[in-house]
């Protein structure tokens, strides 16, 4: 049984509190203490109710039970006691554990394109000394193998679904050609799809395809892959190995066919990852030490949908950036309320009648939790109105407002900047380091809603020379020139009494209506 991968340190030391609060303890020397025969492995500060629920493995599997049952202590003692036996039998960790626990050959280490690891039967562990602890180890082995296998199948299904979306995305966003997508980014976007959906690490916006989502869902096992990868950076790199893919980038025009090559490589990487994690105790421990895989996984359909949504969102995010589009936002601003509450505005925003099922009114999306109005702005043509393109992307289930706007926001916040990193750009080789990589990382600029000026429209981004430089009608009055502002603009040109009659946006200049697109 391999205990330590040569590429991995024996004791990675303290881990970032963002990812883990523990450190990987050293494996004890060989001992005569057999944890399957006796000993107590319960966390001292756990409550009787927690202990009761966690000991009832037939009824519950909870993440917290890994700590409540002190499965780490049990597992380290088990390895110390049984390591020589496993080595003599030339078995990887996972197969040896199942062999010694239930006396039959399990094939959890190997992977041949289908899962060969059976779910542990709770009855096998009932009534044994520390049977609950042993069950949780067995459950984690099976759950990791089953999760990777399900993910293996899901990325293949996502390939077809995402490929169908490419043409729609290109048409909806009027993509310029040619545009190249880096192979590494596509691999990382697929490989870390769930975790990248929530760079904060603690929430994931994972709606069903074609359905609006009210907010951020609870933590899901998909995130655990990315979080566990922080403890095993070498494996993280291996999962996005480009192998024999050759080209470093693929054209948007050939993305449909090239996705199949990327998926095939990722599936090879997943197979290799399963073997590494379940053969090698240190890698296995890195994955399970916080109980990441002590809960049931999502089903295949859910994982396939989420991988597809992740990849679609990545393509949308990169396509927008390639076309010089940014996200704009107005803090502490409910744009619908601003239009509906009787405020004297310089022009009609297209809002005032409430938000639709996606949280949109006009060209804005409203984050009601944080009272922020978001929009899109083209830096090539500031008068472009993105209402129809956004509504199309959301209604077709290509992406969601949460994934596009909030994910970009989380990404920028995590990077301490107005823009975070795309997948694959900053994969860390340092154990415990949280990577600020995101499936959507469009640059975000904040409107200055207080100060008025042609050369100061943002509080955190550089001035754009074209801002407010096009007059509404080309006339001057009282020394004030009328100014056309971007469709997503929220600031004094809209709200100041001084500019009533002297400011407009694209539809005020005869370019469509507040709710029209390009």
Short mmCIF file of C-alpha atoms in Angstrom, two decimals:
data_model
loop_
_atom_site.label_atom_id
_atom_site.label_comp_id
_atom_site.label_asym_id
_atom_site.label_seq_id
_atom_site.Cartn_x
_atom_site.Cartn_y
_atom_site.Cartn_z
CA UNK A 1 0.00 0.00 0.00
CA UNK A 2 1.43 3.35 -1.00
CA UNK A 3 1.51 5.72 1.93
CA UNK A 4 3.07 8.77 0.35
CA UNK A 5 3.26 9.80 -3.27
CA UNK A 6 6.85 10.78 -4.11
CA UNK A 7 5.48 13.99 -5.58
CA UNK A 8 3.62 14.79 -2.37
CA UNK A 9 5.13 15.90 0.95
CA UNK A 10 4.62 13.44 3.81
CA UNK A 11 3.25 16.22 6.00
CA UNK A 12 1.92 19.20 4.04
CA UNK A 13 1.64 21.20 7.26
CA UNK A 14 -1.02 23.72 8.16
CA UNK A 15 -3.68 24.32 5.55
CA UNK A 16 -5.39 27.57 4.69
CA UNK A 17 -8.40 28.27 6.86
CA UNK A 18 -10.34 28.95 3.67
CA UNK A 19 -9.98 25.33 2.73
CA UNK A 20 -9.22 23.40 5.88
CA UNK A 21 -8.70 24.11 9.54
CA UNK A 22 -6.65 20.99 10.17
CA UNK A 23 -3.26 19.70 9.17
CA UNK A 24 -2.40 16.26 7.84
CA UNK A 25 -0.99 14.33 10.81
CA UNK A 26 1.99 12.04 10.34
CA UNK A 27 1.21 8.36 9.99
CA UNK A 28 2.18 6.52 13.19
CA UNK A 29 4.78 3.80 13.19
CA UNK A 30 3.62 0.21 13.11
CA UNK A 31 1.55 -0.54 16.19
CA UNK A 32 0.00 -3.53 17.93
CA UNK A 33 -3.25 -1.58 18.46
CA UNK A 34 -5.92 -2.87 16.10
CA UNK A 35 -8.65 -0.21 15.96
CA UNK A 36 -11.11 -2.81 14.69
CA UNK A 37 -10.81 -4.68 17.98
CA UNK A 38 -11.13 -1.83 20.44
CA UNK A 39 -10.29 1.71 21.44
CA UNK A 40 -12.46 4.82 21.60
CA UNK A 41 -12.64 7.21 18.66
CA UNK A 42 -15.16 9.94 19.49
CA UNK A 43 -14.46 13.66 19.42
CA UNK A 44 -14.35 14.89 23.00
CA UNK A 45 -16.32 18.09 22.44
CA UNK A 46 -19.07 16.52 20.32
CA UNK A 47 -22.57 16.41 21.80
CA UNK A 48 -24.44 13.21 22.70
CA UNK A 49 -26.99 13.99 19.99
CA UNK A 50 -24.24 14.36 17.36
CA UNK A 51 -22.67 11.10 18.48
CA UNK A 52 -26.01 9.30 18.40
CA UNK A 53 -26.80 10.44 14.87
CA UNK A 54 -23.33 9.70 13.53
CA UNK A 55 -23.17 6.24 15.09
CA UNK A 56 -26.44 5.37 13.32
CA UNK A 57 -24.80 4.92 9.92
CA UNK A 58 -27.80 3.10 8.48
CA UNK A 59 -29.89 6.26 8.82
CA UNK A 60 -27.46 9.13 8.22
CA UNK A 61 -24.31 10.16 6.41
CA UNK A 62 -23.21 13.65 7.41
CA UNK A 63 -20.06 15.62 6.69
CA UNK A 64 -19.67 16.49 10.37
CA UNK A 65 -19.55 12.81 11.32
CA UNK A 66 -15.96 12.51 10.11
CA UNK A 67 -14.94 14.74 13.01
CA UNK A 68 -17.58 13.63 15.52
CA UNK A 69 -16.46 10.00 15.15
CA UNK A 70 -12.77 10.98 14.99
CA UNK A 71 -12.45 8.94 11.82
CA UNK A 72 -9.04 10.53 11.26
CA UNK A 73 -7.71 8.97 14.47
CA UNK A 74 -9.22 5.60 13.60
CA UNK A 75 -7.88 5.69 10.04
CA UNK A 76 -4.33 6.59 11.04
CA UNK A 77 -4.28 3.75 13.58
CA UNK A 78 -5.73 1.39 10.98
CA UNK A 79 -2.99 2.24 8.48
CA UNK A 80 -0.28 1.86 11.13
CA UNK A 81 -1.62 -1.57 12.13
CA UNK A 82 -2.37 -2.93 8.64
CA UNK A 83 0.24 -1.31 6.40
CA UNK A 84 2.54 -4.32 6.35
CA UNK A 85 -0.35 -6.68 5.53
CA UNK A 86 -1.43 -4.47 2.64
CA UNK A 87 2.12 -4.24 1.33
CA UNK A 88 2.53 -8.01 1.53
CA UNK A 89 -0.64 -8.47 -0.51
CA UNK A 90 0.48 -5.76 -2.94
CA UNK A 91 -2.84 -3.97 -2.59
CA UNK A 92 -3.61 -0.29 -2.88
CA UNK A 93 -5.13 1.37 0.16
CA UNK A 94 -8.80 1.24 -0.87
CA UNK A 95 -8.84 -2.39 -2.01
CA UNK A 96 -6.89 -3.49 1.05
CA UNK A 97 -9.30 -1.72 3.39
CA UNK A 98 -12.30 -3.45 1.85
CA UNK A 99 -10.47 -6.79 1.78
CA UNK A 100 -9.64 -6.68 5.49
CA UNK A 101 -13.05 -5.32 6.49
CA UNK A 102 -15.42 -7.60 4.61
CA UNK A 103 -13.12 -10.36 3.44
CA UNK A 104 -13.89 -10.13 -0.25
CA UNK A 105 -12.10 -8.55 -3.13
CA UNK A 106 -13.26 -5.06 -3.97
CA UNK A 107 -12.00 -3.39 -7.10
CA UNK A 108 -12.23 0.25 -6.06
CA UNK A 109 -8.72 1.20 -7.15
CA UNK A 110 -9.03 0.19 -10.80
CA UNK A 111 -11.07 2.04 -13.39
CA UNK A 112 -11.91 0.63 -16.79
CA UNK A 113 -14.62 3.00 -17.93
CA UNK A 114 -17.21 1.69 -15.50
CA UNK A 115 -17.49 1.66 -11.73
CA UNK A 116 -16.39 -1.61 -10.11
CA UNK A 117 -16.64 -0.45 -6.51
CA UNK A 118 -19.73 -1.59 -4.60
CA UNK A 119 -21.50 0.55 -2.03
CA UNK A 120 -20.66 -0.62 1.51
CA UNK A 121 -23.46 -2.43 3.32
CA UNK A 122 -24.13 -0.95 6.76
CA UNK A 123 -24.99 -4.43 8.06
CA UNK A 124 -21.37 -5.51 7.51
CA UNK A 125 -20.23 -2.96 10.11
CA UNK A 126 -23.07 -3.18 12.65
CA UNK A 127 -22.11 -4.37 16.12
CA UNK A 128 -18.35 -4.18 15.53
CA UNK A 129 -15.97 -2.19 17.70
CA UNK A 130 -15.65 1.16 15.90
CA UNK A 131 -17.87 -0.17 13.15
CA UNK A 132 -19.23 3.32 12.44
CA UNK A 133 -15.72 4.68 11.91
CA UNK A 134 -14.86 1.81 9.57
CA UNK A 135 -18.10 2.33 7.68
CA UNK A 136 -17.31 6.01 7.08
CA UNK A 137 -13.91 5.11 5.65
CA UNK A 138 -15.54 2.53 3.37
CA UNK A 139 -18.30 4.98 2.42
CA UNK A 140 -15.73 7.64 1.52
CA UNK A 141 -13.79 5.17 -0.64
CA UNK A 142 -16.93 4.19 -2.49
CA UNK A 143 -18.21 7.78 -2.69
CA UNK A 144 -14.97 9.12 -4.17
CA UNK A 145 -14.84 6.33 -6.73
CA UNK A 146 -18.51 6.71 -7.56
CA UNK A 147 -18.24 10.51 -7.73
CA UNK A 148 -15.32 10.39 -10.15
CA UNK A 149 -17.08 7.74 -12.22
CA UNK A 150 -20.28 9.79 -12.37
CA UNK A 151 -18.22 12.84 -13.29
CA UNK A 152 -16.50 10.80 -16.01
CA UNK A 153 -19.88 10.02 -17.56
CA UNK A 154 -21.21 13.54 -17.01
CA UNK A 155 -18.43 15.35 -18.88
CA UNK A 156 -19.17 13.21 -21.92
CA UNK A 157 -22.84 14.15 -21.77
CA UNK A 158 -21.97 17.78 -21.15
CA UNK A 159 -19.82 17.75 -24.27
CA UNK A 160 -22.84 17.21 -26.49
CA UNK A 161 -25.05 19.68 -24.64
CA UNK A 162 -22.40 22.40 -24.55
CA UNK A 163 -21.49 21.88 -28.20
CA UNK A 164 -25.12 22.50 -29.12
CA UNK A 165 -24.96 25.78 -27.17
CA UNK A 166 -21.86 27.17 -28.87
CA UNK A 167 -23.67 28.31 -32.01
CA UNK A 168 -26.44 29.84 -29.91
CA UNK A 169 -23.96 31.74 -27.78
CA UNK A 170 -22.05 32.98 -30.81
CA UNK A 171 -25.25 34.11 -32.53
CA UNK A 172 -26.79 35.68 -29.42
CA UNK A 173 -23.69 37.65 -28.50
CA UNK A 174 -22.79 38.45 -32.11
CA UNK A 175 -19.30 37.07 -31.51
CA UNK A 176 -16.44 38.40 -33.59
CA UNK A 177 -14.43 35.74 -35.38
CA UNK A 178 -11.98 34.23 -35.04
CA UNK A 179 -11.81 33.74 -31.30
CA UNK A 180 -9.56 31.16 -29.64
CA UNK A 181 -10.37 29.35 -26.42
CA UNK A 182 -7.27 28.13 -24.56
CA UNK A 183 -7.26 24.34 -24.20
CA UNK A 184 -6.10 24.57 -20.58
CA UNK A 185 -8.99 26.89 -19.74
CA UNK A 186 -11.51 24.49 -21.28
CA UNK A 187 -9.99 21.58 -19.38
CA UNK A 188 -10.03 23.49 -16.10
CA UNK A 189 -13.54 24.71 -16.73
CA UNK A 190 -14.72 21.14 -17.10
CA UNK A 191 -12.48 19.56 -14.47
CA UNK A 192 -13.32 22.02 -11.71
CA UNK A 193 -16.78 22.97 -12.88
CA UNK A 194 -18.54 22.68 -9.54
CA UNK A 195 -15.93 24.38 -7.45
CA UNK A 196 -15.48 27.11 -10.04
CA UNK A 197 -19.18 27.80 -9.88
CA UNK A 198 -18.48 29.25 -6.44
CA UNK A 199 -15.01 30.68 -5.98
CA UNK A 200 -16.00 31.68 -2.45
CA UNK A 201 -15.87 27.94 -1.71
CA UNK A 202 -19.03 28.00 0.37
CA UNK A 203 -21.97 28.40 -1.99
CA UNK A 204 -22.89 27.35 -5.49
CA UNK A 205 -25.40 28.79 -7.92
CA UNK A 206 -26.58 25.56 -9.49
CA UNK A 207 -30.09 25.87 -10.94
CA UNK A 208 -31.75 23.40 -13.23
CA UNK A 209 -31.17 24.22 -16.86
CA UNK A 210 -33.79 26.62 -18.16
CA UNK A 211 -35.04 27.61 -14.71
CA UNK A 212 -34.40 30.83 -12.79
CA UNK A 213 -32.65 30.55 -9.45
CA UNK A 214 -33.51 32.76 -6.49
CA UNK A 215 -30.10 32.79 -4.87
CA UNK A 216 -27.12 30.69 -3.93
CA UNK A 217 -27.68 27.09 -2.98
CA UNK A 218 -26.08 25.28 -0.08
CA UNK A 219 -22.69 23.67 -0.22
CA UNK A 220 -22.63 20.66 -2.54
CA UNK A 221 -20.25 17.72 -2.88
CA UNK A 222 -19.16 19.08 -6.25
CA UNK A 223 -17.31 21.84 -4.46
CA UNK A 224 -15.42 19.32 -2.38
CA UNK A 225 -13.42 18.25 -5.42
CA UNK A 226 -11.96 21.72 -5.84
CA UNK A 227 -11.46 22.18 -2.11
CA UNK A 228 -9.81 18.78 -1.73
CA UNK A 229 -7.60 19.56 -4.70
CA UNK A 230 -6.08 22.41 -2.71
CA UNK A 231 -4.58 19.74 -0.44
CA UNK A 232 -3.22 17.80 -3.41
CA UNK A 233 -1.85 20.34 -5.91
CA UNK A 234 0.11 17.74 -7.87
CA UNK A 235 -3.09 15.81 -8.54
CA UNK A 236 -4.77 19.10 -9.43
CA UNK A 237 -2.19 19.66 -12.14
CA UNK A 238 -2.58 16.10 -13.40
CA UNK A 239 -6.33 16.52 -13.74
CA UNK A 240 -5.82 19.33 -16.26
CA UNK A 241 -2.92 17.72 -18.13
CA UNK A 242 -3.28 18.52 -21.83
CA UNK A 243 -1.70 15.23 -22.86
CA UNK A 244 -1.66 14.77 -26.62
CA UNK A 245 -4.16 17.52 -27.41
CA UNK A 246 -1.48 19.40 -29.31
CA UNK A 247 -2.88 22.85 -30.05
CA UNK A 248 -2.80 25.32 -27.18
CA UNK A 249 -6.07 26.89 -28.30
CA UNK A 250 -9.14 26.08 -30.39
CA UNK A 251 -11.19 28.37 -32.60
CA UNK A 252 -14.76 29.20 -31.69
CA UNK A 253 -15.79 27.95 -35.16
CA UNK A 254 -14.40 24.48 -34.43
CA UNK A 255 -15.23 24.38 -30.74
CA UNK A 256 -18.07 21.91 -31.34
CA UNK A 257 -15.70 19.25 -32.66
CA UNK A 258 -12.72 20.21 -30.52
CA UNK A 259 -14.73 19.87 -27.33
CA UNK A 260 -14.86 16.12 -27.95
CA UNK A 261 -11.04 15.97 -27.89
CA UNK A 262 -10.91 18.00 -24.70
CA UNK A 263 -13.50 15.78 -23.02
CA UNK A 264 -11.65 12.63 -24.08
CA UNK A 265 -8.45 13.95 -22.49
CA UNK A 266 -10.27 14.93 -19.31
CA UNK A 267 -11.79 11.46 -19.06
CA UNK A 268 -8.29 9.98 -19.31
CA UNK A 269 -7.17 12.35 -16.57
CA UNK A 270 -10.13 11.36 -14.40
CA UNK A 271 -9.28 7.68 -14.76
CA UNK A 272 -5.73 8.37 -13.66
CA UNK A 273 -6.95 10.48 -10.74
CA UNK A 274 -9.18 7.69 -9.43
CA UNK A 275 -6.28 5.25 -9.40
CA UNK A 276 -3.98 7.73 -7.66
CA UNK A 277 -6.44 8.79 -4.97
CA UNK A 278 -7.65 5.32 -4.02
CA UNK A 279 -4.27 3.58 -4.23
CA UNK A 280 -2.39 6.16 -2.23
CA UNK A 281 -3.32 6.72 1.40
CA UNK A 282 -1.89 10.24 1.59
CA UNK A 283 -3.88 11.43 -1.41
CA UNK A 284 -6.99 9.69 -0.11
CA UNK A 285 -6.57 11.38 3.25
CA UNK A 286 -6.20 14.77 1.56
CA UNK A 287 -9.59 14.24 -0.03
CA UNK A 288 -11.48 12.98 3.01
CA UNK A 289 -9.97 14.68 6.06
CA UNK A 290 -12.71 17.33 6.35
CA UNK A 291 -15.52 14.94 5.55
CA UNK A 292 -15.94 16.33 2.04
CA UNK A 293 -17.12 12.99 0.68
CA UNK A 294 -19.11 11.84 3.70
CA UNK A 295 -22.42 12.89 2.12
CA UNK A 296 -24.35 11.49 -0.82
CA UNK A 297 -23.35 12.74 -4.27
CA UNK A 298 -25.66 14.31 -6.82
CA UNK A 299 -27.16 12.09 -9.48
CA UNK A 300 -25.81 11.84 -12.99
CA UNK A 301 -28.39 14.15 -14.56
CA UNK A 302 -27.69 16.90 -12.04
CA UNK A 303 -23.93 16.64 -12.49
CA UNK A 304 -24.27 16.61 -16.29
CA UNK A 305 -26.47 19.70 -16.21
CA UNK A 306 -24.11 21.53 -13.89
CA UNK A 307 -21.01 20.71 -15.91
CA UNK A 308 -22.84 21.91 -19.02
CA UNK A 309 -23.94 25.10 -17.31
CA UNK A 310 -20.42 25.69 -16.07
CA UNK A 311 -18.88 25.27 -19.51
CA UNK A 312 -21.56 27.43 -21.15
CA UNK A 313 -20.96 30.20 -18.61
CA UNK A 314 -17.23 30.05 -19.20
CA UNK A 315 -17.76 30.42 -22.96
CA UNK A 316 -20.17 33.35 -22.44
CA UNK A 317 -17.75 35.05 -20.03
CA UNK A 318 -14.77 34.73 -22.34
CA UNK A 319 -16.80 35.74 -25.39
CA UNK A 320 -17.97 38.95 -23.71
CA UNK A 321 -14.42 39.83 -22.72
CA UNK A 322 -13.13 39.15 -26.20
CA UNK A 323 -15.68 41.68 -27.48
CA UNK A 324 -14.54 44.29 -24.91
CA UNK A 325 -17.69 44.00 -22.81
CA UNK A 326 -17.57 44.70 -19.07
CA UNK A 327 -20.04 44.37 -16.22
CA UNK A 328 -21.20 47.60 -14.61
CA UNK A 329 -22.86 47.93 -11.25
CA UNK A 330 -24.54 50.55 -9.06
CA UNK A 331 -24.25 49.94 -5.31
CA UNK A 332 -27.22 50.40 -2.97
CA UNK A 333 -29.47 50.90 -5.98
CA UNK A 334 -32.72 49.20 -6.89
CA UNK A 335 -33.15 50.45 -10.46
CA UNK A 336 -36.82 49.41 -10.62
CA UNK A 337 -37.59 51.21 -7.38
CA UNK A 338 -35.71 54.27 -8.61
CA UNK A 339 -37.96 54.46 -11.67
CA UNK A 340 -41.18 53.64 -9.80
CA UNK A 341 -40.87 55.80 -6.68
CA UNK A 342 -41.47 59.11 -8.38
CA UNK A 343 -37.84 60.13 -8.66
CA UNK A 344 -37.28 62.83 -11.29
CA UNK A 345 -35.11 60.97 -13.79
CA UNK A 346 -33.55 62.44 -16.90
CA UNK A 347 -34.92 59.66 -19.12
CA UNK A 348 -36.98 56.47 -19.04
CA UNK A 349 -34.96 53.45 -17.85
CA UNK A 350 -37.47 50.88 -19.03
CA UNK A 351 -38.04 49.81 -15.42
CA UNK A 352 -40.79 50.63 -12.94
CA UNK A 353 -43.00 47.61 -13.57
CA UNK A 354 -41.14 45.08 -11.44
CA UNK A 355 -38.58 42.41 -12.31
CA UNK A 356 -39.14 39.43 -14.56
CA UNK A 357 -38.51 35.79 -13.65
CA UNK A 358 -34.77 36.28 -14.11
CA UNK A 359 -34.61 39.38 -11.93
CA UNK A 360 -34.26 41.64 -14.99
CA UNK A 361 -35.84 44.98 -15.77
CA UNK A 362 -34.70 46.84 -18.85
CA UNK A 363 -31.03 46.03 -19.35
CA UNK A 364 -30.31 45.58 -15.62
CA UNK A 365 -30.22 42.54 -13.34
CA UNK A 366 -30.90 43.26 -9.67
CA UNK A 367 -29.16 41.47 -6.81
CA UNK A 368 -31.86 41.95 -4.19
CA UNK A 369 -29.76 40.47 -1.38
CA UNK A 370 -27.02 43.06 -1.71
CA UNK A 371 -29.07 45.84 -3.38
CA UNK A 372 -26.84 46.06 -6.44
CA UNK A 373 -28.01 46.72 -10.00
CA UNK A 374 -25.79 45.05 -12.62
CA UNK A 375 -25.59 45.57 -16.38
CA UNK A 376 -23.30 45.06 -19.37
CA UNK A 377 -21.45 47.72 -21.34
CA UNK A 378 -19.52 47.47 -24.57
CA UNK A 379 -16.36 49.51 -24.47
CA UNK A 380 -16.30 49.45 -28.27
CA UNK A 381 -19.81 50.84 -28.56
CA UNK A 382 -21.06 52.25 -25.29
CA UNK A 383 -24.61 52.65 -26.61
CA UNK A 384 -25.21 48.92 -27.13
CA UNK A 385 -28.22 47.64 -25.20
CA UNK A 386 -27.84 44.08 -23.90
CA UNK A 387 -31.44 43.49 -22.80
CA UNK A 388 -32.40 40.98 -25.49
CA UNK A 389 -29.08 39.07 -25.54
CA UNK A 390 -29.20 38.59 -21.75
CA UNK A 391 -32.86 37.56 -21.75
CA UNK A 392 -32.10 35.04 -24.49
CA UNK A 393 -29.13 33.52 -22.67
CA UNK A 394 -31.14 33.16 -19.46
CA UNK A 395 -34.38 31.87 -21.00
CA UNK A 396 -32.51 29.29 -23.09
CA UNK A 397 -30.73 27.98 -20.01
CA UNK A 398 -27.28 28.83 -21.38
CA UNK A 399 -26.30 30.54 -18.13
CA UNK A 400 -27.94 32.37 -15.21
CA UNK A 401 -27.63 35.92 -13.87
CA UNK A 402 -26.09 34.52 -10.71
CA UNK A 403 -23.39 32.65 -12.59
CA UNK A 404 -22.56 35.53 -14.90
CA UNK A 405 -22.81 38.52 -12.56
CA UNK A 406 -22.33 37.17 -9.03
CA UNK A 407 -19.67 34.68 -10.05
CA UNK A 408 -17.70 37.46 -11.70
CA UNK A 409 -18.25 39.54 -8.57
CA UNK A 410 -17.06 36.79 -6.23
CA UNK A 411 -14.11 36.22 -8.51
CA UNK A 412 -13.08 39.88 -8.47
CA UNK A 413 -13.53 40.09 -4.69
CA UNK A 414 -11.42 36.98 -4.17
CA UNK A 415 -8.66 38.47 -6.33
CA UNK A 416 -8.88 41.83 -4.57
CA UNK A 417 -9.38 43.55 -7.92
CA UNK A 418 -12.01 44.52 -10.46
CA UNK A 419 -11.40 41.21 -12.24
CA UNK A 420 -10.47 37.69 -11.16
CA UNK A 421 -8.70 34.88 -12.98
CA UNK A 422 -10.08 32.58 -15.63
CA UNK A 423 -9.84 28.78 -15.15
CA UNK A 424 -6.38 27.35 -15.58
CA UNK A 425 -4.53 30.66 -15.24
CA UNK A 426 -3.33 30.34 -11.67
CA UNK A 427 -3.48 26.71 -10.60
CA UNK A 428 -1.42 26.65 -7.44
CA UNK A 429 1.30 24.14 -6.68
CA UNK A 430 1.28 25.18 -3.04
CA UNK A 431 -0.67 22.99 -0.65
CA UNK A 432 -3.66 24.68 0.93
CA UNK A 433 -3.67 27.75 -1.28
CA UNK A 434 -7.10 28.77 -2.49
CA UNK A 435 -7.06 29.62 -6.18
CA UNK A 436 -9.09 32.64 -7.20
CA UNK A 437 -10.17 31.08 -10.46
CA UNK A 438 -13.69 31.38 -11.71
CA UNK A 439 -15.96 30.08 -14.39
CA UNK A 440 -17.02 33.70 -15.07
CA UNK A 441 -14.53 36.51 -14.60
CA UNK A 442 -15.81 39.49 -16.55
CA UNK A 443 -14.31 42.79 -15.37
CA UNK A 444 -16.63 44.77 -13.07
CA UNK A 445 -16.72 48.58 -12.90
CA UNK A 446 -18.76 50.51 -10.32
CA UNK A 447 -20.72 53.59 -11.37
CA UNK A 448 -20.07 56.74 -9.36
CA UNK A 449 -23.66 57.51 -8.33
CA UNK A 450 -22.73 60.70 -6.47
CA UNK A 451 -20.17 62.72 -8.38
CA UNK A 452 -20.93 64.15 -11.79
CA UNK A 453 -18.27 64.53 -14.46
CA UNK A 454 -17.51 63.64 -18.04
CA UNK A 455 -14.12 62.27 -17.03
CA UNK A 456 -15.15 60.38 -13.92
CA UNK A 457 -17.90 57.82 -14.38
CA UNK A 458 -16.51 54.96 -12.24
CA UNK A 459 -15.21 54.74 -8.70
CA UNK A 460 -12.82 51.88 -9.41
CA UNK A 461 -12.06 51.78 -13.16
CA UNK A 462 -10.31 54.10 -15.58
CA UNK A 463 -12.28 56.74 -17.45
CA UNK A 464 -13.47 55.78 -20.92
CA UNK A 465 -12.81 58.61 -23.40
CA UNK A 466 -16.11 58.04 -25.23
CA UNK A 467 -18.23 58.36 -22.09
CA UNK A 468 -20.98 61.01 -22.44
CA UNK A 469 -19.21 62.57 -25.43
CA UNK A 470 -22.04 62.06 -27.92
CA UNK A 471 -24.79 64.69 -27.64
CA UNK A 472 -28.44 63.76 -27.68
CA UNK A 473 -29.29 66.42 -30.28
CA UNK A 474 -26.02 68.24 -30.86
CA UNK A 475 -27.18 71.49 -29.19
CA UNK A 476 -26.02 73.54 -26.25
CA UNK A 477 -28.30 75.19 -23.73
CA UNK A 478 -27.26 77.31 -20.75
CA UNK A 479 -23.71 76.13 -21.23
CA UNK A 480 -24.64 72.49 -20.70
CA UNK A 481 -24.18 70.02 -23.53
CA UNK A 482 -26.70 67.20 -23.84
CA UNK A 483 -25.00 63.84 -23.35
CA UNK A 484 -25.80 60.28 -24.38
CA UNK A 485 -24.78 57.78 -21.70
CA UNK A 486 -24.48 53.96 -21.86
CA UNK A 487 -27.64 51.88 -21.60
CA UNK A 488 -26.58 50.39 -18.24
CA UNK A 489 -25.53 53.74 -16.74
CA UNK A 490 -26.78 54.71 -13.26
CA UNK A 491 -25.50 57.99 -11.90
CA UNK A 492 -26.00 61.77 -11.79
CA UNK A 493 -26.67 62.06 -15.54
CA UNK A 494 -29.77 59.97 -14.82
CA UNK A 495 -30.70 61.18 -11.34
CA UNK A 496 -29.53 64.83 -11.15
CA UNK A 497 -32.16 67.56 -11.58
CA UNK A 498 -29.50 69.62 -13.29
CA UNK A 499 -29.42 67.22 -16.25
CA UNK A 500 -33.13 66.77 -16.85
CA UNK A 501 -33.59 67.38 -20.52
CA UNK A 502 -29.85 67.29 -21.15
CA UNK A 503 -29.11 63.59 -20.83
CA UNK A 504 -30.32 60.52 -22.66
CA UNK A 505 -29.16 57.02 -23.46
CA UNK A 506 -29.27 54.89 -26.60
CA UNK A 507 -33.06 54.82 -26.99
CA UNK A 508 -33.27 58.53 -26.11
CA UNK A 509 -31.04 59.11 -29.13
CA UNK A 510 -33.43 57.24 -31.39
CA UNK A 511 -31.65 53.88 -31.08
CA UNK A 512 -34.49 51.52 -30.22
CA UNK A 513 -36.44 51.20 -26.96
CA UNK A 514 -35.36 50.60 -23.35
CA UNK A 515 -36.09 46.89 -23.72
CA UNK A 516 -34.59 46.24 -27.12
CA UNK A 517 -31.28 44.63 -27.87
CA UNK A 518 -28.91 45.18 -30.75
#
